Amino acid sequence: MIDDKAMLYQNINCTAKANKFFGCHHSARTLCEIQYTCGSIGHPVLCECVLDYDYPEPLPEATNETTSSTSQQQKTFLETCVDICIEETEATGPKDNCQRWKEKAEAMHKKKERQTQLMELATE
């Protein structure tokens, strides 16, 4: 039988737009949904989850202040994703995806800053 469910299966949400017929059958989106729903349990979250599929940015892990340098600011998740993309595509050629990610990361950062400013104004 074609497309018969196995004995062990899990129904998951699909965040693809209705007009994206195969959007729910992409393995990266499926992994993102599983990580978002169940947690990543110490495994890194795929950059694609945030930058391509609009899942929320993962929360930063708590750091031990005695071992972390206060003079060196840690990169955000989005900055790290853009850097990794650029490093990985240096040898392979076009960086269109990296540029798109960079623009989206900058827009997300600006939105977060505006929300913070509005919250500060509301508490004054």
mmCIF file of C-alpha atoms in Angstrom:
data_model
loop_
_atom_site.group_PDB
_atom_site.id
_atom_site.type_symbol
_atom_site.label_atom_id
_atom_site.label_comp_id
_atom_site.label_asym_id
_atom_site.label_seq_id
_atom_site.Cartn_x
_atom_site.Cartn_y
_atom_site.Cartn_z
ATOM 1 C CA MET A 1 0.000 0.000 0.000
ATOM 2 C CA ILE A 2 1.314 3.467 -0.869
ATOM 3 C CA ASP A 3 1.940 5.864 2.024
ATOM 4 C CA ASP A 4 0.790 3.383 4.646
ATOM 5 C CA LYS A 5 1.604 4.448 8.204
ATOM 6 C CA ALA A 6 4.153 2.357 10.006
ATOM 7 C CA MET A 7 3.199 0.786 13.310
ATOM 8 C CA LEU A 8 5.152 3.487 15.136
ATOM 9 C CA TYR A 9 4.393 7.053 14.025
ATOM 10 C CA GLN A 10 3.933 10.491 15.523
ATOM 11 C CA ASN A 11 1.589 13.222 14.336
ATOM 12 C CA ILE A 12 3.310 16.606 14.361
ATOM 13 C CA ASN A 13 2.272 20.152 13.534
ATOM 14 C CA CYS A 14 3.214 21.674 10.222
ATOM 15 C CA THR A 15 3.992 25.377 10.008
ATOM 16 C CA ALA A 16 4.205 25.446 6.191
ATOM 17 C CA LYS A 17 1.926 27.809 4.339
ATOM 18 C CA ALA A 18 -1.165 26.193 2.813
ATOM 19 C CA ASN A 19 0.062 26.829 -0.740
ATOM 20 C CA LYS A 20 3.346 24.948 -0.118
ATOM 21 C CA PHE A 21 2.166 21.469 -1.092
ATOM 22 C CA PHE A 22 5.316 19.590 -0.042
ATOM 23 C CA GLY A 23 6.251 22.016 2.746
ATOM 24 C CA CYS A 24 5.255 19.585 5.473
ATOM 25 C CA HIS A 25 7.329 16.769 3.999
ATOM 26 C CA HIS A 26 10.709 18.485 4.218
ATOM 27 C CA SER A 27 12.971 16.670 6.671
ATOM 28 C CA ALA A 28 14.554 19.863 8.059
ATOM 29 C CA ARG A 29 11.124 21.329 8.894
ATOM 30 C CA THR A 30 10.146 18.048 10.560
ATOM 31 C CA LEU A 31 13.321 18.097 12.678
ATOM 32 C CA CYS A 32 12.607 21.730 13.619
ATOM 33 C CA GLU A 33 9.099 20.851 14.767
ATOM 34 C CA ILE A 34 10.367 17.925 16.834
ATOM 35 C CA GLN A 35 13.078 20.090 18.442
ATOM 36 C CA TYR A 36 10.609 22.900 19.108
ATOM 37 C CA THR A 37 7.981 20.592 20.595
ATOM 38 C CA CYS A 38 10.207 18.166 22.492
ATOM 39 C CA GLY A 39 13.294 20.314 23.110
ATOM 40 C CA SER A 40 16.767 19.940 21.712
ATOM 41 C CA ILE A 41 18.131 18.331 24.896
ATOM 42 C CA GLY A 42 21.563 19.907 24.550
ATOM 43 C CA HIS A 43 21.797 19.431 20.788
ATOM 44 C CA PRO A 44 22.212 22.547 18.677
ATOM 45 C CA VAL A 45 19.088 23.916 17.020
ATOM 46 C CA LEU A 46 19.306 24.177 13.239
ATOM 47 C CA CYS A 47 19.691 27.739 11.981
ATOM 48 C CA GLU A 48 17.105 26.882 9.320
ATOM 49 C CA CYS A 49 14.487 26.452 12.037
ATOM 50 C CA VAL A 50 14.662 30.135 12.935
ATOM 51 C CA LEU A 51 15.738 31.731 9.672
ATOM 52 C CA ASP A 52 13.814 29.632 7.125
ATOM 53 C CA TYR A 53 10.859 28.199 9.033
ATOM 54 C CA ASP A 54 10.166 31.041 11.518
ATOM 55 C CA TYR A 55 10.502 29.073 14.745
ATOM 56 C CA PRO A 56 11.489 31.212 17.745
ATOM 57 C CA GLU A 57 15.157 31.780 18.460
ATOM 58 C CA PRO A 58 16.423 29.342 21.136
ATOM 59 C CA LEU A 59 17.157 30.741 24.562
ATOM 60 C CA PRO A 60 20.854 31.127 25.365
ATOM 61 C CA GLU A 61 22.386 28.628 27.743
ATOM 62 C CA ALA A 62 23.359 29.935 31.155
ATOM 63 C CA THR A 63 27.063 30.655 31.410
ATOM 64 C CA ASN A 64 29.360 30.492 34.369
ATOM 65 C CA GLU A 65 30.428 34.103 34.925
ATOM 66 C CA THR A 66 33.762 33.090 36.450
ATOM 67 C CA THR A 67 34.816 31.326 33.252
ATOM 68 C CA SER A 68 33.290 33.661 30.686
ATOM 69 C CA SER A 69 35.052 36.848 29.737
ATOM 70 C CA THR A 70 32.933 39.914 30.441
ATOM 71 C CA SER A 71 35.041 42.001 28.057
ATOM 72 C CA GLN A 72 34.232 39.745 25.111
ATOM 73 C CA GLN A 73 30.569 39.866 24.188
ATOM 74 C CA GLN A 74 29.114 36.528 23.082
ATOM 75 C CA LYS A 75 27.540 36.356 19.645
ATOM 76 C CA THR A 76 23.832 35.850 19.379
ATOM 77 C CA PHE A 77 22.345 32.704 17.875
ATOM 78 C CA LEU A 78 21.495 34.581 14.677
ATOM 79 C CA GLU A 79 24.962 36.126 14.325
ATOM 80 C CA THR A 80 26.492 32.687 14.765
ATOM 81 C CA CYS A 81 24.179 31.223 12.102
ATOM 82 C CA VAL A 82 25.189 33.880 9.571
ATOM 83 C CA ASP A 83 28.901 33.367 10.359
ATOM 84 C CA ILE A 84 28.582 29.585 9.955
ATOM 85 C CA CYS A 85 26.754 30.027 6.653
ATOM 86 C CA ILE A 86 29.492 32.282 5.293
ATOM 87 C CA GLU A 87 32.260 29.933 6.469
ATOM 88 C CA GLU A 88 30.576 26.891 4.934
ATOM 89 C CA THR A 89 29.945 28.549 1.577
ATOM 90 C CA GLU A 90 33.381 30.147 1.113
ATOM 91 C CA ALA A 91 34.560 27.138 -0.873
ATOM 92 C CA THR A 92 31.259 26.303 -2.531
ATOM 93 C CA GLY A 93 30.486 29.640 -4.151
ATOM 94 C CA PRO A 94 27.300 31.741 -3.994
ATOM 95 C CA LYS A 95 26.272 33.180 -0.661
ATOM 96 C CA ASP A 96 22.714 34.221 -1.575
ATOM 97 C CA ASN A 97 21.254 32.207 1.290
ATOM 98 C CA CYS A 98 23.730 33.783 3.740
ATOM 99 C CA GLN A 99 22.798 37.290 2.610
ATOM 100 C CA ARG A 100 19.102 36.480 2.996
ATOM 101 C CA TRP A 101 19.770 35.103 6.492
ATOM 102 C CA LYS A 102 21.831 38.179 7.402
ATOM 103 C CA GLU A 103 19.032 40.526 6.320
ATOM 104 C CA LYS A 104 16.422 38.499 8.204
ATOM 105 C CA ALA A 105 18.624 38.333 11.336
ATOM 106 C CA GLU A 106 19.093 42.113 11.245
ATOM 107 C CA ALA A 107 15.340 42.645 10.861
ATOM 108 C CA MET A 108 14.646 40.287 13.773
ATOM 109 C CA HIS A 109 17.213 42.114 15.914
ATOM 110 C CA LYS A 110 15.632 45.505 15.131
ATOM 111 C CA LYS A 111 12.177 44.142 15.958
ATOM 112 C CA LYS A 112 13.465 42.793 19.283
ATOM 113 C CA GLU A 113 15.039 46.181 20.090
ATOM 114 C CA ARG A 114 11.764 47.988 19.335
ATOM 115 C CA GLN A 115 9.851 45.578 21.566
ATOM 116 C CA THR A 116 12.342 46.175 24.385
ATOM 117 C CA GLN A 117 12.000 49.946 23.996
ATOM 118 C CA LEU A 118 8.210 49.711 24.071
ATOM 119 C CA MET A 119 8.334 47.563 27.213
ATOM 120 C CA GLU A 120 10.634 50.090 28.883
ATOM 121 C CA LEU A 121 8.275 52.943 27.971
ATOM 122 C CA ALA A 122 5.320 50.982 29.320
ATOM 123 C CA THR A 123 7.018 50.448 32.694
ATOM 124 C CA GLU A 124 7.939 54.127 33.167
#
